[in-house]
PDB file of C-alpha atoms in Angstrom:
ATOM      1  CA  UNK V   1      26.781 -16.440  44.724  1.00 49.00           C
ATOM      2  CA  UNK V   2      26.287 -15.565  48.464  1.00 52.00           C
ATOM      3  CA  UNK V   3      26.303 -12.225  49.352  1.00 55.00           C
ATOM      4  CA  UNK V   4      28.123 -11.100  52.425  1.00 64.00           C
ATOM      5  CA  UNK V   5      26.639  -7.798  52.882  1.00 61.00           C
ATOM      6  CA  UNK V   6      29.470  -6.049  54.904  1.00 66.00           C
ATOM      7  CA  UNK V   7      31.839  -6.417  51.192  1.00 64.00           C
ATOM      8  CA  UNK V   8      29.575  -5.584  49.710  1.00 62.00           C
ATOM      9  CA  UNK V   9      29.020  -2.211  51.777  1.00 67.00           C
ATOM     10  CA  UNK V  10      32.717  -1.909  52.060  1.00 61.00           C
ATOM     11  CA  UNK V  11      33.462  -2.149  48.192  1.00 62.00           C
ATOM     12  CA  UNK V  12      30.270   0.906  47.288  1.00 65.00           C
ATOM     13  CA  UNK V  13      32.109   2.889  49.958  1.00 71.00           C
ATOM     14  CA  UNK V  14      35.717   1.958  48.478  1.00 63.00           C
ATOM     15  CA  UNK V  15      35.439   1.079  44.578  1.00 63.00           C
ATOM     16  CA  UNK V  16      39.099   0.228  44.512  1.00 66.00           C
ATOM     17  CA  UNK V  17      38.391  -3.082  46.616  1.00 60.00           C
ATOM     18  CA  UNK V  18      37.005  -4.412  43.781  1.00 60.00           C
ATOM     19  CA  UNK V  19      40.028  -6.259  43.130  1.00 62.00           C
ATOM     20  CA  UNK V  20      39.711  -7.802  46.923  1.00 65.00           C
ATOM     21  CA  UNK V  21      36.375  -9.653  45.745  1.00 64.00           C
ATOM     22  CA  UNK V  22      36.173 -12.976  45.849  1.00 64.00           C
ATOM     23  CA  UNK V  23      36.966 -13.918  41.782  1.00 62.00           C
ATOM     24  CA  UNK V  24      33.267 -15.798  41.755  1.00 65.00           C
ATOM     25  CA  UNK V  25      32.055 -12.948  43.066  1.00 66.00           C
ATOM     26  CA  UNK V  26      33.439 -10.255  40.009  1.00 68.00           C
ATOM     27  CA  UNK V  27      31.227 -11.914  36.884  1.00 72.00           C
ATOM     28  CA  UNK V  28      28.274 -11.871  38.440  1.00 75.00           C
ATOM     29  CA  UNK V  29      28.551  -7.941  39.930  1.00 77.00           C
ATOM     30  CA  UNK V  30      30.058  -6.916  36.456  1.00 79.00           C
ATOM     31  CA  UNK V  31      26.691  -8.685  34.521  1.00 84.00           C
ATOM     32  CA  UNK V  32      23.875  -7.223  36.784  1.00 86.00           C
ATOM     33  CA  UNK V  33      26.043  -3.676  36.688  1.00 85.00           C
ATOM     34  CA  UNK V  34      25.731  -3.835  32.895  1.00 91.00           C
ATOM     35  CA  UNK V  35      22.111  -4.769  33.070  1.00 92.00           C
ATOM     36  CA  UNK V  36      21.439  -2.239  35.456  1.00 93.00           C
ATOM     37  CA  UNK V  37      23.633   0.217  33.022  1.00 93.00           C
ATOM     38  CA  UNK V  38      21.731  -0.298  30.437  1.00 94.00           C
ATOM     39  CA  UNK V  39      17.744  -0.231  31.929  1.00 94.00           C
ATOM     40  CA  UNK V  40      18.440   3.265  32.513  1.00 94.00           C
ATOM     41  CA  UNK V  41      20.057   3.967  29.282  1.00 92.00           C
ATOM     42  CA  UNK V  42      17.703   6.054  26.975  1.00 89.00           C
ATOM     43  CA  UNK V  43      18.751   4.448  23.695  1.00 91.00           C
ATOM     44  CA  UNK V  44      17.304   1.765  21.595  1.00 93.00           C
ATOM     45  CA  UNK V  45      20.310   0.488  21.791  1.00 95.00           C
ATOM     46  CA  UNK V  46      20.091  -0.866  24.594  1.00 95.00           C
ATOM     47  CA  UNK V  47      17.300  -2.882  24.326  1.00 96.00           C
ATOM     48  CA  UNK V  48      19.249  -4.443  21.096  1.00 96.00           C
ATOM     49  CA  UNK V  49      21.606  -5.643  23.885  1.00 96.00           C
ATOM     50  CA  UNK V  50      19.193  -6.601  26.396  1.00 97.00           C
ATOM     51  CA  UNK V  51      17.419  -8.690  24.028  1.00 97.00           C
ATOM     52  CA  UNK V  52      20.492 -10.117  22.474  1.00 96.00           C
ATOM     53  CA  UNK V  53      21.466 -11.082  26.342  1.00 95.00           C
ATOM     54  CA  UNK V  54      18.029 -12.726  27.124  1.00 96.00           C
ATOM     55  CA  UNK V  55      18.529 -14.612  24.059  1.00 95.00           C
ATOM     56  CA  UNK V  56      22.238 -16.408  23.934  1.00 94.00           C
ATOM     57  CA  UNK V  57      23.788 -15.525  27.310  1.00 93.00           C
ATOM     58  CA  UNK V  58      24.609 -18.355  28.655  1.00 92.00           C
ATOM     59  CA  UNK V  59      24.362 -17.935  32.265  1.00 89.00           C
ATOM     60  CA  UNK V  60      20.544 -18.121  33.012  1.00 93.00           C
ATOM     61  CA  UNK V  61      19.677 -16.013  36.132  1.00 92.00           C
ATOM     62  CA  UNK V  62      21.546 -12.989  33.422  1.00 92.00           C
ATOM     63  CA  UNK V  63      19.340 -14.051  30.771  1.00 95.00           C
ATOM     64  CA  UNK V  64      16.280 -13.521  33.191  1.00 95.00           C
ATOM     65  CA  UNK V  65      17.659 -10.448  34.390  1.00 95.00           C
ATOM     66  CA  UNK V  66      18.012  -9.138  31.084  1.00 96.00           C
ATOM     67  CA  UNK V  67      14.350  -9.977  30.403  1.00 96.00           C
ATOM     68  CA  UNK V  68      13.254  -8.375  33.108  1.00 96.00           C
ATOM     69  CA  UNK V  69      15.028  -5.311  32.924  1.00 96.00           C
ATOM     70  CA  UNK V  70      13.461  -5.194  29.376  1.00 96.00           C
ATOM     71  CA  UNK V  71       9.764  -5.635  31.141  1.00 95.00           C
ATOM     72  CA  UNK V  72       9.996  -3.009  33.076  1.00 95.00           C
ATOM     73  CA  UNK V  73      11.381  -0.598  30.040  1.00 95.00           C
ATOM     74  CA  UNK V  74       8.526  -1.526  28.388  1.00 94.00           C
ATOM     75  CA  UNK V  75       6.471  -0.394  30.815  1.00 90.00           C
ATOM     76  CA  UNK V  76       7.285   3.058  30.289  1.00 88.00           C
ATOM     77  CA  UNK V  77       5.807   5.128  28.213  1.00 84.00           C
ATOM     78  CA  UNK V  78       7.816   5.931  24.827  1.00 84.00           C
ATOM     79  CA  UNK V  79       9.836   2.391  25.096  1.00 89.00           C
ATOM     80  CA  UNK V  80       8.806   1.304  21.700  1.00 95.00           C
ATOM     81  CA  UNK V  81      12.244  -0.455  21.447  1.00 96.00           C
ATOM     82  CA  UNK V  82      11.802  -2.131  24.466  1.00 96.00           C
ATOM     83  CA  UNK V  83       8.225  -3.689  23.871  1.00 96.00           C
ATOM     84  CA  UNK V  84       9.223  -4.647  20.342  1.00 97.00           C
ATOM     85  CA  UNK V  85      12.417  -6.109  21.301  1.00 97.00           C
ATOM     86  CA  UNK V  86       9.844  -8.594  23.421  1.00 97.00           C
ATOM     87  CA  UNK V  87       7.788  -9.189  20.699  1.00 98.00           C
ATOM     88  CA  UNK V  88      11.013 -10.068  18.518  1.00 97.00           C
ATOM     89  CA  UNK V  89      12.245 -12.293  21.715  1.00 97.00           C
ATOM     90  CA  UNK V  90       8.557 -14.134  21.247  1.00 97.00           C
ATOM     91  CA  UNK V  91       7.906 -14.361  17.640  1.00 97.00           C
ATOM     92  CA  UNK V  92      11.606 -14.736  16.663  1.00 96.00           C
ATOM     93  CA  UNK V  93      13.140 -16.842  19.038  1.00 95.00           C
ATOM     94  CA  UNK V  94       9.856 -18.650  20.623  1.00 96.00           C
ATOM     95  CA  UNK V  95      10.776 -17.339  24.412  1.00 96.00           C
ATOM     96  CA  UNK V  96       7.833 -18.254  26.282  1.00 95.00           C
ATOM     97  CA  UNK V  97       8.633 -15.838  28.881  1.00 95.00           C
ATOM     98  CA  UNK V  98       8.346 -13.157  26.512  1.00 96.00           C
ATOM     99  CA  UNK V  99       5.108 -14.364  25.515  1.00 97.00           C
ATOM    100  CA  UNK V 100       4.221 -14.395  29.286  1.00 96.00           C
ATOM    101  CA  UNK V 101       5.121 -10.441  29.725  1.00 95.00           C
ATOM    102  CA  UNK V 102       3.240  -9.523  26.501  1.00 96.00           C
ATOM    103  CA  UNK V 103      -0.047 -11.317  27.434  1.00 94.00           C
ATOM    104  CA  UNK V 104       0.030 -10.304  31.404  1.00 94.00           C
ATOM    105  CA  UNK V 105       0.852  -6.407  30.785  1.00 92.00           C
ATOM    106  CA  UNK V 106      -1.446  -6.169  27.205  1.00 93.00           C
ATOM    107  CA  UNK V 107       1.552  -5.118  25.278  1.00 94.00           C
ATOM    108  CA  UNK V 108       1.309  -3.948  21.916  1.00 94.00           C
ATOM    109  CA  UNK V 109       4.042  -3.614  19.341  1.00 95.00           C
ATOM    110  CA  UNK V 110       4.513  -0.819  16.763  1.00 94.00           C
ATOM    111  CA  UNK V 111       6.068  -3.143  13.882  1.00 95.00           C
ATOM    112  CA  UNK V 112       3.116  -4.468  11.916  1.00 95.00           C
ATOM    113  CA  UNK V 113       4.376  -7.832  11.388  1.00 96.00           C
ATOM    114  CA  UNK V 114       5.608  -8.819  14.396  1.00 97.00           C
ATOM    115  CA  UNK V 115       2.108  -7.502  15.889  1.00 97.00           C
ATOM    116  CA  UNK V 116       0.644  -9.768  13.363  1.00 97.00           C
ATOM    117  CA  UNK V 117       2.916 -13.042  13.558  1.00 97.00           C
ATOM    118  CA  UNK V 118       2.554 -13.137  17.791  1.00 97.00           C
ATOM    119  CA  UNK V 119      -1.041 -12.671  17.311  1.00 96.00           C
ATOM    120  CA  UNK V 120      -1.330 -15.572  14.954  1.00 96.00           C
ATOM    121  CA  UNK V 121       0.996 -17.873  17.501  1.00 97.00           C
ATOM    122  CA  UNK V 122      -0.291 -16.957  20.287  1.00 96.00           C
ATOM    123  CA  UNK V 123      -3.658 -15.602  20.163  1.00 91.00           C
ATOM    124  CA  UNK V 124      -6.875 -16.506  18.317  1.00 85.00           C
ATOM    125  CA  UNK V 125      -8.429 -15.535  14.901  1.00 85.00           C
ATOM    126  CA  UNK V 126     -10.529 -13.069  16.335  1.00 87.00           C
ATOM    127  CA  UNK V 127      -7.239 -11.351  17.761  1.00 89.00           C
ATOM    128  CA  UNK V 128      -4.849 -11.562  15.060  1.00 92.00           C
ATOM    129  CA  UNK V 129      -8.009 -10.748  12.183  1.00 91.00           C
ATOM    130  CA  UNK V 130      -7.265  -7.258  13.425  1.00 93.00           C
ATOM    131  CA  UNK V 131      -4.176  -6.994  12.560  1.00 95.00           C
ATOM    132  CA  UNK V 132      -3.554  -8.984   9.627  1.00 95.00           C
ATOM    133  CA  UNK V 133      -7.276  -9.263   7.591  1.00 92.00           C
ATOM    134  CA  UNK V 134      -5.568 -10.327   4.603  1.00 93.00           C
ATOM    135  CA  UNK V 135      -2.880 -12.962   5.949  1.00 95.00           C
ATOM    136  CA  UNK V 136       0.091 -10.928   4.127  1.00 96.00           C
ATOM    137  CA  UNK V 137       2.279 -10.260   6.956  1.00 97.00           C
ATOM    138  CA  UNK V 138       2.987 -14.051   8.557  1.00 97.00           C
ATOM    139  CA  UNK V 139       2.784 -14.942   4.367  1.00 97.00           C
ATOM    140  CA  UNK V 140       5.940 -12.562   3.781  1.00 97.00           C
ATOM    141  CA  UNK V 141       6.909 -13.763   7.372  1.00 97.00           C
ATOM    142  CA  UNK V 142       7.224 -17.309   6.462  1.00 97.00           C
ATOM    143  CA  UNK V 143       9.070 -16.218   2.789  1.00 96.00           C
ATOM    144  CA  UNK V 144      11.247 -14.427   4.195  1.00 96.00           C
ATOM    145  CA  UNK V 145      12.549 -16.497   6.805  1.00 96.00           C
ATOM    146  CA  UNK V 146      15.832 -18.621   6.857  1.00 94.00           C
ATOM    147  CA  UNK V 147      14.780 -20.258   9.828  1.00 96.00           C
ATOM    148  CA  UNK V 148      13.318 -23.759   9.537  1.00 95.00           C
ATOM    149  CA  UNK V 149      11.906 -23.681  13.163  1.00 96.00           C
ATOM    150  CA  UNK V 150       9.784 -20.621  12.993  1.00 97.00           C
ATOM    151  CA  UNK V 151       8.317 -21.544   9.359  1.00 97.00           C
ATOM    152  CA  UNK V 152       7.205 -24.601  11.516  1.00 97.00           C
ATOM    153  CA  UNK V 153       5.453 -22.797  14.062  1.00 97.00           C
ATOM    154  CA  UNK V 154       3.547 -20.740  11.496  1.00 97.00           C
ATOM    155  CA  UNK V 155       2.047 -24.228   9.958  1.00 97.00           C
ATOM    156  CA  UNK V 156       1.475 -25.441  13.109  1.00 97.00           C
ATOM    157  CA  UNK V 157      -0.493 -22.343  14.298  1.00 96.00           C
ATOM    158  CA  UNK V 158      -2.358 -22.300  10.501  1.00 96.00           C
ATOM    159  CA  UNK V 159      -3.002 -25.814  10.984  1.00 96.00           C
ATOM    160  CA  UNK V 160      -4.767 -24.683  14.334  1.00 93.00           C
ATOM    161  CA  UNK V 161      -6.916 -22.284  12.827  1.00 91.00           C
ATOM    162  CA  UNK V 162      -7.893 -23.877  10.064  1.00 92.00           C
ATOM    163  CA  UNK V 163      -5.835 -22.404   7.542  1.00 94.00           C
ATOM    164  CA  UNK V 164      -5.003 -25.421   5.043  1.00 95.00           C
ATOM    165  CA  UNK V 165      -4.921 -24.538   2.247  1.00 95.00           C
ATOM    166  CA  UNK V 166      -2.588 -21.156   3.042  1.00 96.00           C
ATOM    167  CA  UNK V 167      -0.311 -24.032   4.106  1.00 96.00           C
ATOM    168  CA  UNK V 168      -0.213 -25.093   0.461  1.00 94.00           C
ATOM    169  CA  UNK V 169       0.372 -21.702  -1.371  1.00 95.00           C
ATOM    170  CA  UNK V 170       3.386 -20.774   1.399  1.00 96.00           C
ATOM    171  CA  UNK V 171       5.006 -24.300   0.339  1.00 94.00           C
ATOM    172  CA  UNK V 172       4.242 -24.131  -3.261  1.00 93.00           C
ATOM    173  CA  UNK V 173       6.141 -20.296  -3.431  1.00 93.00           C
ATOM    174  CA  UNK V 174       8.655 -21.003  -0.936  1.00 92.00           C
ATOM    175  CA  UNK V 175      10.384 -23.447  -3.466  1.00 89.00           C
ATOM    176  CA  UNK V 176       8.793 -22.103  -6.627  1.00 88.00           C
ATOM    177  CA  UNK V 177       8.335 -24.253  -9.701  1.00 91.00           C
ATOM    178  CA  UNK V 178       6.574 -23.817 -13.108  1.00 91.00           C
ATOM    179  CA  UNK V 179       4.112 -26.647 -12.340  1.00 92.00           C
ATOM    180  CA  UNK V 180       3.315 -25.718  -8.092  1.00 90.00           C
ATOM    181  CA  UNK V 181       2.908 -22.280  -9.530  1.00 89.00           C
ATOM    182  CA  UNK V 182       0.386 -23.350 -12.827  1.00 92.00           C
ATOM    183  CA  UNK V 183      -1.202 -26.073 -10.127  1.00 92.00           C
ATOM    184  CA  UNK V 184      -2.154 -22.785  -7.172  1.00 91.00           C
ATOM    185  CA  UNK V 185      -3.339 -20.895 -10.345  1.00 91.00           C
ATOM    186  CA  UNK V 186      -5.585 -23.901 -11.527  1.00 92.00           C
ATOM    187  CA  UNK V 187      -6.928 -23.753  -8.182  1.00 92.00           C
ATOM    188  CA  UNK V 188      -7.694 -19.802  -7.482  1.00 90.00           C
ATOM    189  CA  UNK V 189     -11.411 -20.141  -8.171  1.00 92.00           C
ATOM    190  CA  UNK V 190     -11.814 -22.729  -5.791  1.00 93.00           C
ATOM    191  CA  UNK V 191     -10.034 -21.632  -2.946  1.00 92.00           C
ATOM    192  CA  UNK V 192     -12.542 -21.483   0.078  1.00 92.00           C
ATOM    193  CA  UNK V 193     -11.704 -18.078   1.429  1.00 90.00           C
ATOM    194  CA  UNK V 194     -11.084 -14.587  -0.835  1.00 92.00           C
ATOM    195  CA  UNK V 195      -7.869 -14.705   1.476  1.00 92.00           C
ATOM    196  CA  UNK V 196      -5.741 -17.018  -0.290  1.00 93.00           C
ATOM    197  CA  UNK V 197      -6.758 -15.088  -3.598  1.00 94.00           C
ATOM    198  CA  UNK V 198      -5.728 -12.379  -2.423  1.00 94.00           C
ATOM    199  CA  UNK V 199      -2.598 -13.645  -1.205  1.00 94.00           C
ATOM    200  CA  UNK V 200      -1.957 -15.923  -4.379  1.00 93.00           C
ATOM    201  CA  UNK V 201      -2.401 -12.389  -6.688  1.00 92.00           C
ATOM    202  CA  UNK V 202      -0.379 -10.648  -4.162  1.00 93.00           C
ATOM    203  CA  UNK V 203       2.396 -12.578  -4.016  1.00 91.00           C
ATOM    204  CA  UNK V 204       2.325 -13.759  -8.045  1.00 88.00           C
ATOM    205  CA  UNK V 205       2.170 -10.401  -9.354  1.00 78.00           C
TER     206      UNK V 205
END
């Protein structure tokens, strides 16, 4: 869209001449309005929207205006929503310029897990050890999820670290049978790392 700055000054000064704009001019205005509507809205709500707009909409410069606007929210202070919104944009939907914000501005997140899972996709051991010491948030992370694409990504990160034989408990529960379960059982004692046997008790109690 090029902007012809003397409309543009005529339609703040006369709102009515909306209707004059150029029609490729009108969805463009009426997207950054509701962006810029909703970065100043003090509601969680809003960062619902923002995120669900940096996710699907399907005009890219809105997409990156949405993320943005949801940067600088979470640069204020009290915007939980806001930074955890990013982290779900991250961990959730693998946005890589989510990822970006998070590491350059040191963002943390209040929800545990999703704390947990970015740390263990994007950061190293050391990092996500803090908030995770005994694996069970990306575990119920991976159980939980529907979503064939993320479970991937946790593998492929536990694969990174070293994490094999997690890798074989989260496939033997996620599609539980009598003999995976008795096989992980026959194998607690020699698991390498307390970890998995505490993960194997948690999640077979």
């Amino acid at each position: 869209m090029t902007l012809c700055w003397e409309h543009l000054q005529h339609l703040l000064s006369h709102p009515s001449a909306w209707m004059e704009s150029p029609p490729e001019w009108i969805e463009p205005l009426v997207l950054r309005g509701a962006v810029a509507v909703l970065e100043e809205a003090d509601s969680p709500e809003a960062d619902l929207i923002l995120g669900a707009a940096a996710r699907v909409c399907p005009i890219k410069e809105m997409r990156a205006a949405a993320l943005q606007a949801l940067t600088r929210r979470a640069s204020q202070q009290g915007r939980d929503s806001s930074r955890t919104m990013l982290f779900d944009l991250a961990v959730n939907a693998a946005n890589t310029e989510a990822v970006a914000v998070i590491r350059k501005h040191n963002l943390t997140c209040s929800c545990p897990r999703l704390q947990a899972v970015f740390s263990f996709l994007y950061e190293d051991s050391e990092a996500y050890g803090q908030y995770d010491p005994l694996g069970l948030h990306i575990t119920e992370a991976y159980l939980e999820s529907q979503d064939a694409g993320f479970r991937s990504r946790l593998i492929e990160a536990a694969r990174r670290q070293g994490w094999e034989e997690w890798i074989d408990i989260v496939r033997a529960l996620e599609s539980p049978t009598e003999e995976g379960v008795d096989a992980l059982i026959n194998r607690y004692t020699r698991f390498t790392h307390s970890r998995e046997r505490q993960i194997l008790l948690h999640f077979l109690d």
